Short mmCIF file of C-alpha atoms and ligand atoms in Angstrom, two decimals:
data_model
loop_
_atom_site.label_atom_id
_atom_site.label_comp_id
_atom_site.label_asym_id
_atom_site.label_seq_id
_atom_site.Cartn_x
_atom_site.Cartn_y
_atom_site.Cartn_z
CA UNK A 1288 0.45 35.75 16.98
CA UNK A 1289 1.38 32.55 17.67
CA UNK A 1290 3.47 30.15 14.70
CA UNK A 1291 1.01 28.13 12.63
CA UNK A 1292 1.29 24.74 13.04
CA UNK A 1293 1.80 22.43 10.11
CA UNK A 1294 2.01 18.64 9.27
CA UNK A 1295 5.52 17.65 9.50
CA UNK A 1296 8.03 17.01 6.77
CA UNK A 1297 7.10 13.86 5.01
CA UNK A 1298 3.66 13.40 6.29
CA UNK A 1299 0.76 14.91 4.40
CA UNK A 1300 -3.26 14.90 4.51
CA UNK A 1301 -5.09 13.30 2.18
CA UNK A 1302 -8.68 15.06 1.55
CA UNK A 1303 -11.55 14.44 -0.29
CA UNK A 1304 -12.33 14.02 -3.03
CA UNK A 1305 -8.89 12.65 -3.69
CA UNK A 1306 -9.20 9.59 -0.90
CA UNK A 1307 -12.06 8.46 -3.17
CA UNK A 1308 -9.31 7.21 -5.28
CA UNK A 1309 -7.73 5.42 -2.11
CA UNK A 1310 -10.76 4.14 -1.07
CA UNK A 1311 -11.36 2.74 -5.00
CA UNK A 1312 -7.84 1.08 -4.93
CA UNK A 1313 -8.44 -0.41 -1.12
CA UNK A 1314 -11.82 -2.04 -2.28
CA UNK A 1315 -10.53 -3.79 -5.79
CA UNK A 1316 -7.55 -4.72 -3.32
CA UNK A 1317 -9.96 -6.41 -0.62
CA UNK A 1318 -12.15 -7.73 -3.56
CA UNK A 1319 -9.17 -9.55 -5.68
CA UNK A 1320 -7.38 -11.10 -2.52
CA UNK A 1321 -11.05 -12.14 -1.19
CA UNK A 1322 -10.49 -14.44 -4.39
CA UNK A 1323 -7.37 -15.93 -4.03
CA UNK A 1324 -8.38 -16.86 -0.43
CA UNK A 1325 -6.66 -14.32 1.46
CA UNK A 1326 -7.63 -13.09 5.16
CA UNK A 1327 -6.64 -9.49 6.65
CA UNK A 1328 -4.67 -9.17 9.13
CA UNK A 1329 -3.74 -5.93 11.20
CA UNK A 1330 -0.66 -5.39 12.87
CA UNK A 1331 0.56 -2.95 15.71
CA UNK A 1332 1.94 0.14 14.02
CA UNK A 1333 4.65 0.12 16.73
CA UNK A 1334 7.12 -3.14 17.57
CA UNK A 1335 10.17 -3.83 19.40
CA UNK A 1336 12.99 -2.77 17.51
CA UNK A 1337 14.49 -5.79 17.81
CA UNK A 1338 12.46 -7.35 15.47
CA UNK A 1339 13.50 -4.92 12.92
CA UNK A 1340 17.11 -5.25 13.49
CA UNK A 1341 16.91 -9.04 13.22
CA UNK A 1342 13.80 -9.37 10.69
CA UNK A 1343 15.12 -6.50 8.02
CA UNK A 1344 18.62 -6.68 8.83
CA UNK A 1345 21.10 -4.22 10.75
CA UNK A 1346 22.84 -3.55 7.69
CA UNK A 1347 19.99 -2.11 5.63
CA UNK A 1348 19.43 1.41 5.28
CA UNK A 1349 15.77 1.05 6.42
CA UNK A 1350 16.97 -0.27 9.71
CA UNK A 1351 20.76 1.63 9.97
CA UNK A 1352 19.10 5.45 9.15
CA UNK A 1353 15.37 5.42 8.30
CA UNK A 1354 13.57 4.29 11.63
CA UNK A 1355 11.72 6.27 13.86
CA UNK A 1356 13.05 4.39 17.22
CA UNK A 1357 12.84 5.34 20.74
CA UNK A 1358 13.26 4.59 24.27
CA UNK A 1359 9.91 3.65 26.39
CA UNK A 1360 9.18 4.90 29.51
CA UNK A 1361 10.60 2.06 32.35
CA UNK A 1362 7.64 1.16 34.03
CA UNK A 1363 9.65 -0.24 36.82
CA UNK A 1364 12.85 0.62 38.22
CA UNK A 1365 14.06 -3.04 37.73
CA UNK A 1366 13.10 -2.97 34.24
CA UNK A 1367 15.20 -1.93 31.15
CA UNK A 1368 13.70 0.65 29.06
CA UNK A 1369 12.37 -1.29 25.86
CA UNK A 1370 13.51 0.12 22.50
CA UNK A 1371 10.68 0.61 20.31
CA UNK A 1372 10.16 1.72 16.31
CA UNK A 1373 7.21 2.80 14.01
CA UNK A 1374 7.27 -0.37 11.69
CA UNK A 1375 9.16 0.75 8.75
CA UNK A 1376 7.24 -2.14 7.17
CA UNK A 1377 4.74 -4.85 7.73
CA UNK A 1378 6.40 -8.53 6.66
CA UNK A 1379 8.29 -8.79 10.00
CA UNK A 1380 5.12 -8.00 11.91
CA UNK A 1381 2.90 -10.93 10.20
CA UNK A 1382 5.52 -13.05 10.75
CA UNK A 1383 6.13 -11.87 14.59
CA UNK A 1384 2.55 -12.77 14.40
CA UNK A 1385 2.52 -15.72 12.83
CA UNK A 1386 5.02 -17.23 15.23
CA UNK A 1387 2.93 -15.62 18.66
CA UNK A 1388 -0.53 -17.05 17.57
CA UNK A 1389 1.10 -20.35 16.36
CA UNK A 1390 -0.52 -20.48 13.05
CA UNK A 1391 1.56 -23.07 11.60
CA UNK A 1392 0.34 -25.41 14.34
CA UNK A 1393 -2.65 -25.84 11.89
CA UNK A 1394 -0.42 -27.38 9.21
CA UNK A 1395 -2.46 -25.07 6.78
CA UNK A 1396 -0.98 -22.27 4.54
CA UNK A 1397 -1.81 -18.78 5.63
CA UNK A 1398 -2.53 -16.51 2.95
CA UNK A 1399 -2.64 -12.99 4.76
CA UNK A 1400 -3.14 -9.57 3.56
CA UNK A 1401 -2.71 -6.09 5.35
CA UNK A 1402 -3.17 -2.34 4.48
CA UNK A 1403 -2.15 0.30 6.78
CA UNK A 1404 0.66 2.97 7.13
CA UNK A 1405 4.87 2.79 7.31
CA UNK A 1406 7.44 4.98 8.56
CA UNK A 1407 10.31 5.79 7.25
CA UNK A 1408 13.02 8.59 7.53
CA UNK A 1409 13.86 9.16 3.82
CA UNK A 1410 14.49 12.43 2.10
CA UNK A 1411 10.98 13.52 1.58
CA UNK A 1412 10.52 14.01 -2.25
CA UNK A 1413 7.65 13.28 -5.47
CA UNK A 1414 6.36 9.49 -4.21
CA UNK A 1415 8.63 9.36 -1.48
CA UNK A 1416 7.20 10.20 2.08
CA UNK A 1417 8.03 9.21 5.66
CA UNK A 1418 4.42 8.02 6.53
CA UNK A 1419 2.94 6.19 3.74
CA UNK A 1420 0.90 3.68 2.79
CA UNK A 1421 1.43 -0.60 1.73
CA UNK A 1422 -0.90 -2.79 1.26
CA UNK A 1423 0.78 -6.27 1.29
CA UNK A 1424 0.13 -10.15 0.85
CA UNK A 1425 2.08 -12.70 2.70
CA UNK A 1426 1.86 -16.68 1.89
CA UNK A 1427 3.29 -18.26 4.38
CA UNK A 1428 3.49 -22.23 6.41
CA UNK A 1429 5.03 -24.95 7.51
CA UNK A 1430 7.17 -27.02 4.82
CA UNK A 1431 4.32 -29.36 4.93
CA UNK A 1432 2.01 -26.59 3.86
CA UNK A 1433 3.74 -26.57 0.47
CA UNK A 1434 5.09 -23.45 1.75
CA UNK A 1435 8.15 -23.50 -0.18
CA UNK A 1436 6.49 -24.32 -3.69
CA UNK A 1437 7.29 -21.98 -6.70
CA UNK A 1438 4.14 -22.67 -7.83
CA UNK A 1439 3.29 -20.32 -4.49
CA UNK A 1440 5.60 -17.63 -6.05
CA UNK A 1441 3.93 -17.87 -9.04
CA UNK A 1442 0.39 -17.45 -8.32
CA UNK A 1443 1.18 -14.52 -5.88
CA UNK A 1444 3.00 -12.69 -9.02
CA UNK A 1445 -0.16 -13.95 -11.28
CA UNK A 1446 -2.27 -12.60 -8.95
CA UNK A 1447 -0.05 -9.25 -8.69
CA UNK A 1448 -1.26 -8.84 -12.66
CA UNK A 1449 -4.62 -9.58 -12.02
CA UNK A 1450 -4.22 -6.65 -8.93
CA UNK A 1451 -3.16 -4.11 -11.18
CA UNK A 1452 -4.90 -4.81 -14.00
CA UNK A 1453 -8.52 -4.76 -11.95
CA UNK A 1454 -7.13 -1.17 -10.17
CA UNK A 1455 -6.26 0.39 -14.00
CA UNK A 1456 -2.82 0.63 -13.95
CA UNK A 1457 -1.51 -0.13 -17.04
CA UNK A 1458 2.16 -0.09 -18.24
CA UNK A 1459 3.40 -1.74 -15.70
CA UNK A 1460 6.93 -4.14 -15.96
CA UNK A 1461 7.81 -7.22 -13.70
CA UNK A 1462 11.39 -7.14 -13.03
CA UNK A 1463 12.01 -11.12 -11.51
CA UNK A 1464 15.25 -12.47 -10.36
CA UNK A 1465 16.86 -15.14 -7.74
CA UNK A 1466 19.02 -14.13 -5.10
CA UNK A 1467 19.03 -18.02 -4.17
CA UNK A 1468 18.92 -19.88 -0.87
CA UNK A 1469 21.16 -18.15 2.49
CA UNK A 1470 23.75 -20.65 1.25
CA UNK A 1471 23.98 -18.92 -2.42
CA UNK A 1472 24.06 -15.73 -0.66
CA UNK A 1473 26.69 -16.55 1.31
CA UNK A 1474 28.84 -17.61 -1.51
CA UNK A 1475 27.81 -14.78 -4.12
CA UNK A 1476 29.15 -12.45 -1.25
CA UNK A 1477 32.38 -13.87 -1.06
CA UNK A 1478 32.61 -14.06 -4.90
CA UNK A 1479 31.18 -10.37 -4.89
CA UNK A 1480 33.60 -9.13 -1.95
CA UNK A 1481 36.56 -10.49 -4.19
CA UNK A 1482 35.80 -8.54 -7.39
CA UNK A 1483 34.91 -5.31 -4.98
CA UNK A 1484 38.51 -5.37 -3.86
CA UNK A 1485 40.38 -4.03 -6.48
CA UNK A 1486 37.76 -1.16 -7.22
CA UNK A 1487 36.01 -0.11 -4.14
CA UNK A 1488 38.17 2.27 -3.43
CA UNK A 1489 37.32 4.49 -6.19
CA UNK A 1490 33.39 3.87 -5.07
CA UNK A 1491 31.28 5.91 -2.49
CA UNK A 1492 32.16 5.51 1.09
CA UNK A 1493 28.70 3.44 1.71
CA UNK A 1494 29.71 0.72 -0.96
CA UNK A 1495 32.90 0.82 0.61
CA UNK A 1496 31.52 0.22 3.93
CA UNK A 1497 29.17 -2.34 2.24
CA UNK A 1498 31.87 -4.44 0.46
CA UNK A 1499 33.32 -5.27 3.90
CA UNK A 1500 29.65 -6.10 6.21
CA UNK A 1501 27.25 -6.84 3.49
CA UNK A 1502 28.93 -6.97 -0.59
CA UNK A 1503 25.36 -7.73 -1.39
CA UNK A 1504 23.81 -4.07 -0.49
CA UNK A 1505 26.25 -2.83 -3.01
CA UNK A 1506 23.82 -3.74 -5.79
CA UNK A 1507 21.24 -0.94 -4.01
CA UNK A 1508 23.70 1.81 -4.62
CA UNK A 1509 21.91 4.67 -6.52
CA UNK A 1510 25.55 6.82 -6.49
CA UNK A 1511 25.69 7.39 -10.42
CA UNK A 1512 28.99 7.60 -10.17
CA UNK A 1513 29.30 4.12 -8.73
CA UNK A 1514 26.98 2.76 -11.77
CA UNK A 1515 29.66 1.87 -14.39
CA UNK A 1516 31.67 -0.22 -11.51
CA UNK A 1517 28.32 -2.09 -10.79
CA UNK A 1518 27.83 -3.17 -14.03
CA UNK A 1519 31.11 -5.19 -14.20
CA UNK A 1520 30.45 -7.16 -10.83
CA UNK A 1521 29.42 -11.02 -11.30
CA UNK A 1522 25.56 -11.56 -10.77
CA UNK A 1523 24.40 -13.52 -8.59
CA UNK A 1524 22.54 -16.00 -11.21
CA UNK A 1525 25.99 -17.37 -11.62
CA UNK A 1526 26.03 -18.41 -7.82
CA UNK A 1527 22.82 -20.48 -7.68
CA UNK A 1528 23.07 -24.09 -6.56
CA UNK A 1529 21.15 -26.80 -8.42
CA UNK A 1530 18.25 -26.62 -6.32
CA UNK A 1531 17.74 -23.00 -6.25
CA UNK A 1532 17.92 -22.49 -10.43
CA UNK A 1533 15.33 -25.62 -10.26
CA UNK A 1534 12.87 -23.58 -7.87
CA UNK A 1535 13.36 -20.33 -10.00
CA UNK A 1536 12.88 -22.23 -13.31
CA UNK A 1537 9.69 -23.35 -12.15
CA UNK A 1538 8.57 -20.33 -11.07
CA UNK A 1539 8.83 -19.22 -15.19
CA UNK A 1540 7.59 -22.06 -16.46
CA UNK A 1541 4.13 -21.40 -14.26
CA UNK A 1542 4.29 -17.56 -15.44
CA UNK A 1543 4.74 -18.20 -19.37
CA UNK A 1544 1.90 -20.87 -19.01
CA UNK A 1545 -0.46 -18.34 -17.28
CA UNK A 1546 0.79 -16.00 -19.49
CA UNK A 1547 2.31 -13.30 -17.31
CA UNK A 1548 5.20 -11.76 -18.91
CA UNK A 1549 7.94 -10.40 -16.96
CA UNK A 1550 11.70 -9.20 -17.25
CA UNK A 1551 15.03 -10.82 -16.42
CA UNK A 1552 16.83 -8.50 -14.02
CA UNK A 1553 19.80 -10.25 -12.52
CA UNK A 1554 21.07 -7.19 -10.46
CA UNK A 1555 17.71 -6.65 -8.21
CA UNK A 1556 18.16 -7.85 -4.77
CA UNK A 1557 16.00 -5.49 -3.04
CA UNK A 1558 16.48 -3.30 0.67
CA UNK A 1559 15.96 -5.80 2.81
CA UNK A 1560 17.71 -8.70 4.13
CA UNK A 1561 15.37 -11.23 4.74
CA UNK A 1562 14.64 -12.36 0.98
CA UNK A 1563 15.90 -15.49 -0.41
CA UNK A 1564 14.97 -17.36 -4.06
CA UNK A 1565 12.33 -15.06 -6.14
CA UNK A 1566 12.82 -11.92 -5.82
CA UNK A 1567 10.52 -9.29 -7.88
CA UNK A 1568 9.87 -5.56 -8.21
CA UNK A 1569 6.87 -3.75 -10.57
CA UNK A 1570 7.96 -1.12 -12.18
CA UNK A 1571 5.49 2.27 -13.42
CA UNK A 1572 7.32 4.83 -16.40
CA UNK A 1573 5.48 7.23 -15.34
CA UNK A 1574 6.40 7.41 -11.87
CA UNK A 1575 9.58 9.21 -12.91
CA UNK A 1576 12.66 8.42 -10.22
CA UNK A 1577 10.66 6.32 -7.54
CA UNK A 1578 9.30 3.78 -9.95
CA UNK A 1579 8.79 1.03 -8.13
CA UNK A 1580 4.89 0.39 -7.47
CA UNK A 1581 5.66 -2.95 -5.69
CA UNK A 1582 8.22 -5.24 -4.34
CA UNK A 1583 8.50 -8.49 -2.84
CA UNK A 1584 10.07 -11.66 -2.54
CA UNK A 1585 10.93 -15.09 -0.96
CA UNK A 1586 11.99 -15.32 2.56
CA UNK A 1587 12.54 -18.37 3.63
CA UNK A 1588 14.63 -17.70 6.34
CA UNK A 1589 12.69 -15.11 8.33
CA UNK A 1590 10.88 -16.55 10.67
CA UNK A 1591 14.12 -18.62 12.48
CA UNK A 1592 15.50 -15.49 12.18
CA UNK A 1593 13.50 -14.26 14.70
CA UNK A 1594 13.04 -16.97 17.06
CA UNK A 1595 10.08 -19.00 15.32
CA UNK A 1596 10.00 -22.14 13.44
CA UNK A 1597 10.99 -23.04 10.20
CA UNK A 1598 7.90 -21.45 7.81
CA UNK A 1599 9.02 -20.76 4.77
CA UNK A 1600 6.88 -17.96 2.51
CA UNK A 1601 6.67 -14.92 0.18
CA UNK A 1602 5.03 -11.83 -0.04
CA UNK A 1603 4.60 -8.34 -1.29
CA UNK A 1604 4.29 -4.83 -0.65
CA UNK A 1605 2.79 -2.33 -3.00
CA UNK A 1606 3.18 1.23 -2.42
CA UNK A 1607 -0.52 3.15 -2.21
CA UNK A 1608 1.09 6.50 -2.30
CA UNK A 1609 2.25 5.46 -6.26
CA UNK A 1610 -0.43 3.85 -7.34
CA UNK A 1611 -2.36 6.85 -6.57
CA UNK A 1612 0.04 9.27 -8.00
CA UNK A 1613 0.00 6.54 -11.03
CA UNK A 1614 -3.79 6.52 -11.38
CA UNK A 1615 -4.03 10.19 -11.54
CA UNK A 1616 -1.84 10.48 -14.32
CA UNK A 1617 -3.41 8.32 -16.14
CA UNK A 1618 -6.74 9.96 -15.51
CA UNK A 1619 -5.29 13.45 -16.29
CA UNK A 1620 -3.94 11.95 -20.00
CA UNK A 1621 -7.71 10.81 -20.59
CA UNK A 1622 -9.87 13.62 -18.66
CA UNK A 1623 -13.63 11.92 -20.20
CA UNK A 1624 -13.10 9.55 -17.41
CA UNK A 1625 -13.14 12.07 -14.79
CA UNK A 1626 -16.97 12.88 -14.56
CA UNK A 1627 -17.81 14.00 -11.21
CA UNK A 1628 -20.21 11.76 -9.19
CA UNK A 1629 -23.10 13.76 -7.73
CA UNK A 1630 -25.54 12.82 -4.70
CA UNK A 1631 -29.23 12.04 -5.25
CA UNK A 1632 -30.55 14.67 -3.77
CA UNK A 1633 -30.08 17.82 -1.77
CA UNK A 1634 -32.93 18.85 0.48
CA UNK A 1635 -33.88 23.06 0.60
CA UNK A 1636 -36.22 23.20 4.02
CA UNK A 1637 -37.42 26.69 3.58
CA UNK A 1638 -37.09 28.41 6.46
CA UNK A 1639 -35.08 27.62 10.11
CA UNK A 1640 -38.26 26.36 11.51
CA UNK A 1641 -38.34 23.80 9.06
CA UNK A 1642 -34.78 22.67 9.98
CA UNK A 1643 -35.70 19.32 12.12
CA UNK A 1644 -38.31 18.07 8.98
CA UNK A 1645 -35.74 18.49 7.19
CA UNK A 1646 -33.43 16.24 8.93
CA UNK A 1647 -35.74 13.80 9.39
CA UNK A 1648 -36.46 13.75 5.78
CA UNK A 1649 -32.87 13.48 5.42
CA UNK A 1650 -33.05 10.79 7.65
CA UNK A 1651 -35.40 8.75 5.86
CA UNK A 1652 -33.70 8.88 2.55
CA UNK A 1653 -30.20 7.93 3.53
CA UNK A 1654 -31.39 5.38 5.57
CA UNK A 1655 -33.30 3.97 2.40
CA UNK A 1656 -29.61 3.85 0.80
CA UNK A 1657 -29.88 7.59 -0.96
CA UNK A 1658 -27.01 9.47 -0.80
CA UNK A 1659 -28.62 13.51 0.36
CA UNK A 1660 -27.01 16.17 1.61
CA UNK A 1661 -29.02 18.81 3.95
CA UNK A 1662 -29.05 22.53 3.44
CA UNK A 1663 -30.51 25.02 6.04
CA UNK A 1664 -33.56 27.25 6.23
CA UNK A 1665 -31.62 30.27 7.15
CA UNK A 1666 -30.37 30.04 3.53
CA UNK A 1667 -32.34 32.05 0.62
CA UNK A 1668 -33.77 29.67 -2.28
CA UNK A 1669 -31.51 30.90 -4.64
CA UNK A 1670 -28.17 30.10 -2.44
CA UNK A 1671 -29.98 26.80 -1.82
CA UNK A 1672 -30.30 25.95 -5.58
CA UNK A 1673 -26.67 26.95 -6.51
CA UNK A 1674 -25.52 25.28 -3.39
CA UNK A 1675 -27.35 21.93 -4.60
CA UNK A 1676 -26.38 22.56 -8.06
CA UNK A 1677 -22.86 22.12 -6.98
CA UNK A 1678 -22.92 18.49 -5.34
CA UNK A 1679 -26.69 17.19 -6.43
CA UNK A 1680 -28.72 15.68 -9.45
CA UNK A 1681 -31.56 17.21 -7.76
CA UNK A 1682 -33.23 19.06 -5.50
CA UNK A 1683 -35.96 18.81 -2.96
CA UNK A 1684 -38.16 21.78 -1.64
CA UNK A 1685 -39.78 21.29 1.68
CA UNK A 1686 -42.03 23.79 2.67
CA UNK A 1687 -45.13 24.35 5.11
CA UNK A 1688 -47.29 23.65 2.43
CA UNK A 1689 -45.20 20.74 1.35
CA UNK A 1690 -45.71 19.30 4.77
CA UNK A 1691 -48.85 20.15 5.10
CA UNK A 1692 -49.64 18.18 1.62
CA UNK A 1693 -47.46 15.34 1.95
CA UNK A 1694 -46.22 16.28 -1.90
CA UNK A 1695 -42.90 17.88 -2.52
CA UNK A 1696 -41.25 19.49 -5.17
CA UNK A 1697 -38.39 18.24 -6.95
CA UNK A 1698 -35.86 19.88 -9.61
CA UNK A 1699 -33.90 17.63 -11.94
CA UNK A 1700 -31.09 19.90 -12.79
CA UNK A 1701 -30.22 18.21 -15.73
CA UNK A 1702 -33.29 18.40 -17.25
CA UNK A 1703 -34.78 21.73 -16.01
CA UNK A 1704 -38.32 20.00 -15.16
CA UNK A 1705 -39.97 20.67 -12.06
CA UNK A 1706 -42.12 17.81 -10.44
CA UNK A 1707 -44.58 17.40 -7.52
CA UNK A 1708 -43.60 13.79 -6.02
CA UNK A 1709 -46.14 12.22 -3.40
CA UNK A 1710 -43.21 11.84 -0.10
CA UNK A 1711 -44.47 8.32 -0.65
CA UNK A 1712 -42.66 8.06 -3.80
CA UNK A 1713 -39.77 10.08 -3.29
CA UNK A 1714 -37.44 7.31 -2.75
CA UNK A 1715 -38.32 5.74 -5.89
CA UNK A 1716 -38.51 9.38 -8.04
CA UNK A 1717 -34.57 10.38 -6.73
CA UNK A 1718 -33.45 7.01 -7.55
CA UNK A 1719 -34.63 6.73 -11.26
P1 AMP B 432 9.87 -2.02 0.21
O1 AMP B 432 9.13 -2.30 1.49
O2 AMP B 432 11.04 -1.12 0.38
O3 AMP B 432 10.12 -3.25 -0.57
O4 AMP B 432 8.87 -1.15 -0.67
C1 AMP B 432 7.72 -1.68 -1.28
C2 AMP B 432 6.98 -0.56 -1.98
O5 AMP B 432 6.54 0.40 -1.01
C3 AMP B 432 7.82 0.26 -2.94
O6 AMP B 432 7.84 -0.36 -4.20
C4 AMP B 432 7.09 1.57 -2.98
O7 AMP B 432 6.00 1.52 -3.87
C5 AMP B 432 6.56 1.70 -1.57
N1 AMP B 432 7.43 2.58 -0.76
C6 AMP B 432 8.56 2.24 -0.09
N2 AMP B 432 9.07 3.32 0.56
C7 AMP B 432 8.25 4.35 0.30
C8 AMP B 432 8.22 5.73 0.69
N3 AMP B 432 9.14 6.25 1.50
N4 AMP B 432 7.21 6.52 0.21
C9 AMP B 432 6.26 5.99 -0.60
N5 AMP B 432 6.23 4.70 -0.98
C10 AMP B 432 7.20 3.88 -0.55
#
């Protein structure tokens, strides 16, 4: 017998009646960001990995061991084979995309939003996968556009509350800090690569890689060993220049006047290179280790980073994977809210030959907006009325003598009654 085949390691299927809870989240997504103004846009799932390397950074572990990369096909034999990764995430494509269709060239602030699948190579584990699912928000323009305005920063983390508030996630914790302009950075790695000096050595050998390319990534270390020596490094709030406190100021005063409230984390500076100013991560309890629902940030710098013009913005990812897995626990602590949603109808032709009326009745009544589902005539009438028990509020029976009278017989199973309905009606009797 030949070896079963099965989905590989970090990908999984998602079935109904579970993607009903996707689909809910997706919708209140669509429906909040129609609000604030923002338009979808849909990237390739598969870019040059260039634009990784430059966009996320080289020193990242995203781009240095999680990426699923490989070499294209040549199509001539002048041409180089082109490197090419499954996007690992979706900022760097809206902004590749940004720069290609020239949107700042309208002056105007674009507000985007996308939904879709990443890849990543991580360890597979509870809310951690290597396929799964962000839907993000980027805000991004010209300096002109306001682009660079914390009160932009603000209303995207205002509108992040309003996002999980309308989806039913509650509990949730905004962690905010500044990692300040690439000039900050700059210096808050030179301070940091100082104070690593006398301890790295006793620290894991990625920090002590770290201290020497990138100081900054030693802040993502999750070694628990490693933890105590963290704690004593300077943060990076110390580092700011004038303008950047002003810009991250602001961006509190417009949250404590909306009324958002949020935590002071001065240690989160997030995977990814690109962010400057605000960043911010939303936190879950109950997602136990991987408890980060969402996490964004400035990035101001990302566009000249990869060829384009100057366009400052910020965004957001939110992991879907979590706030499903977030959802469903809170819907297993209160089950009342879990009542099963049945169809209208389910329709019992009695007998094969009355298959094809059957479908067109079928026909008729989803088409009129009613959800049905068919059974078959090969089935006795009391498999059909256990089968419709199952998924339907009631059922239809369509017989010869039902055709031949135009009046059919419905079951409410919640009541027990037994009506004749004109097919005239029938619409209106399976809706009430
Ligand atoms: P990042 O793009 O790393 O800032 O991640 C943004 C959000 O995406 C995280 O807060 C998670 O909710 C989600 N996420 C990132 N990586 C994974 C993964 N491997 N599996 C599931 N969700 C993820």
């Amino acid at each position: 017998m030949s070896q079963t085949l099965k989905a590989v390691r970090g990908t999984r299927d998602l079935l109904p009646p579970e993607t009903e809870l996707w689909n809910r989240i997706e919708t209140t997504a669509r429906a909040v960001f129609a609000r604030y103004n923002f338009g979808e846009i849909r990237t390739p799932i598969f870019e040059d990995t260039g634009l990784f390397a430059r966009g996320v950074g080289e020193e990242t572990d995203i781009v240095s061991k999680e990426m699923f990369t490989w070499e294209d096909r040549a199509r001539a034999q002048s041409e180089k084979p082109q490197m090419l990764t499954l996007r690992p995430e979706n900022t760097a494509g809206v902004v590749r995309a940004y720069i290609e269709h020239k949107l700042g060239e309208s002056g105007q602030l674009q507000k985007l939003y996308y939904i879709g699948p990443q890849f990543r190579r991580e360890r597979p584990q509870k809310g951690r996968y290597r396929q799964f699912w962000q839907i993000g928000a980027e805000v991004i323009g010209p300096p002109s556009s306001g682009s660079e305005s914390p009160l932009r920063d603000a209303e995207v983390l205002e509108m992040l509350a309003t996002l999980l508030d309308e989806m039913g996630i509650s509990g949730w914790t905004l962690e905010l800090n500044s990692v300040g302009s690439a000039a900050d950075r700059a210096r808050y790695n030179d301070t940091l690569r100082a104070a690593l000096e006398p301890v790295v050595s006793k620290m894991c050998v990625d920090c002590q890689r770290r201290a020497v390319t990138n100081p900054l990534r030693v802040l993502d270390c999750k070694v628990p060993e490693d933890q105590p020596i963290i704690a004593t490094l300077p943060v990076i709030a110390d580092s700011l220049d004038e303008d950047s406190k002003k810009h991250f100021a602001a961006v509190k005063a417009a949250l404590d006047a909306s009324g958002v409230t949020y935590t002071l984390n001065p240690r989160l500076v997030r995977g990814l290179d690109y962010y400057t100013r605000t960043t911010f991560e939303f936190t879950h309890g109950g997602l136990g280790a991987q408890n980060a629902i969402l996490g964004g940030g400035r990035y101001d710098g990302l566009s000249e980073a990869i060829g384009g013009p100057k366009a400052p913005g910020i965004g957001f990812a939110m992991g879907l994977d979590r706030l499903v897995l977030t959802l469903q626990a809170q819907e297993a602590a209160q089950p009342a809210a879990t009542v099963a949603k049945k169809l209208d109808a389910y329709i019992a032709p009695l007998g094969e030959n009355l298959n094809a009326a059957g479908l067109a009745l079928a026909r008729e009544l989803r088409r009129a907006g009613l959800s049905v589902e068919l059974g078959d005539g090969c089935f006795r009438l009391k498999k059909s009325f256990e089968a419709a028990d199952r998924v339907a509020r009631k059922i239809v029976i369509l017989g010869e003598d039902e055709i031949n009278s135009g009046v059919l017989t419905v079951k409410d199973f919640a009541t027990g009654t037994q009506t004749k309905v004109p097919r005239a009606e029938l619409h209106e009797f399976l809706k009430s």
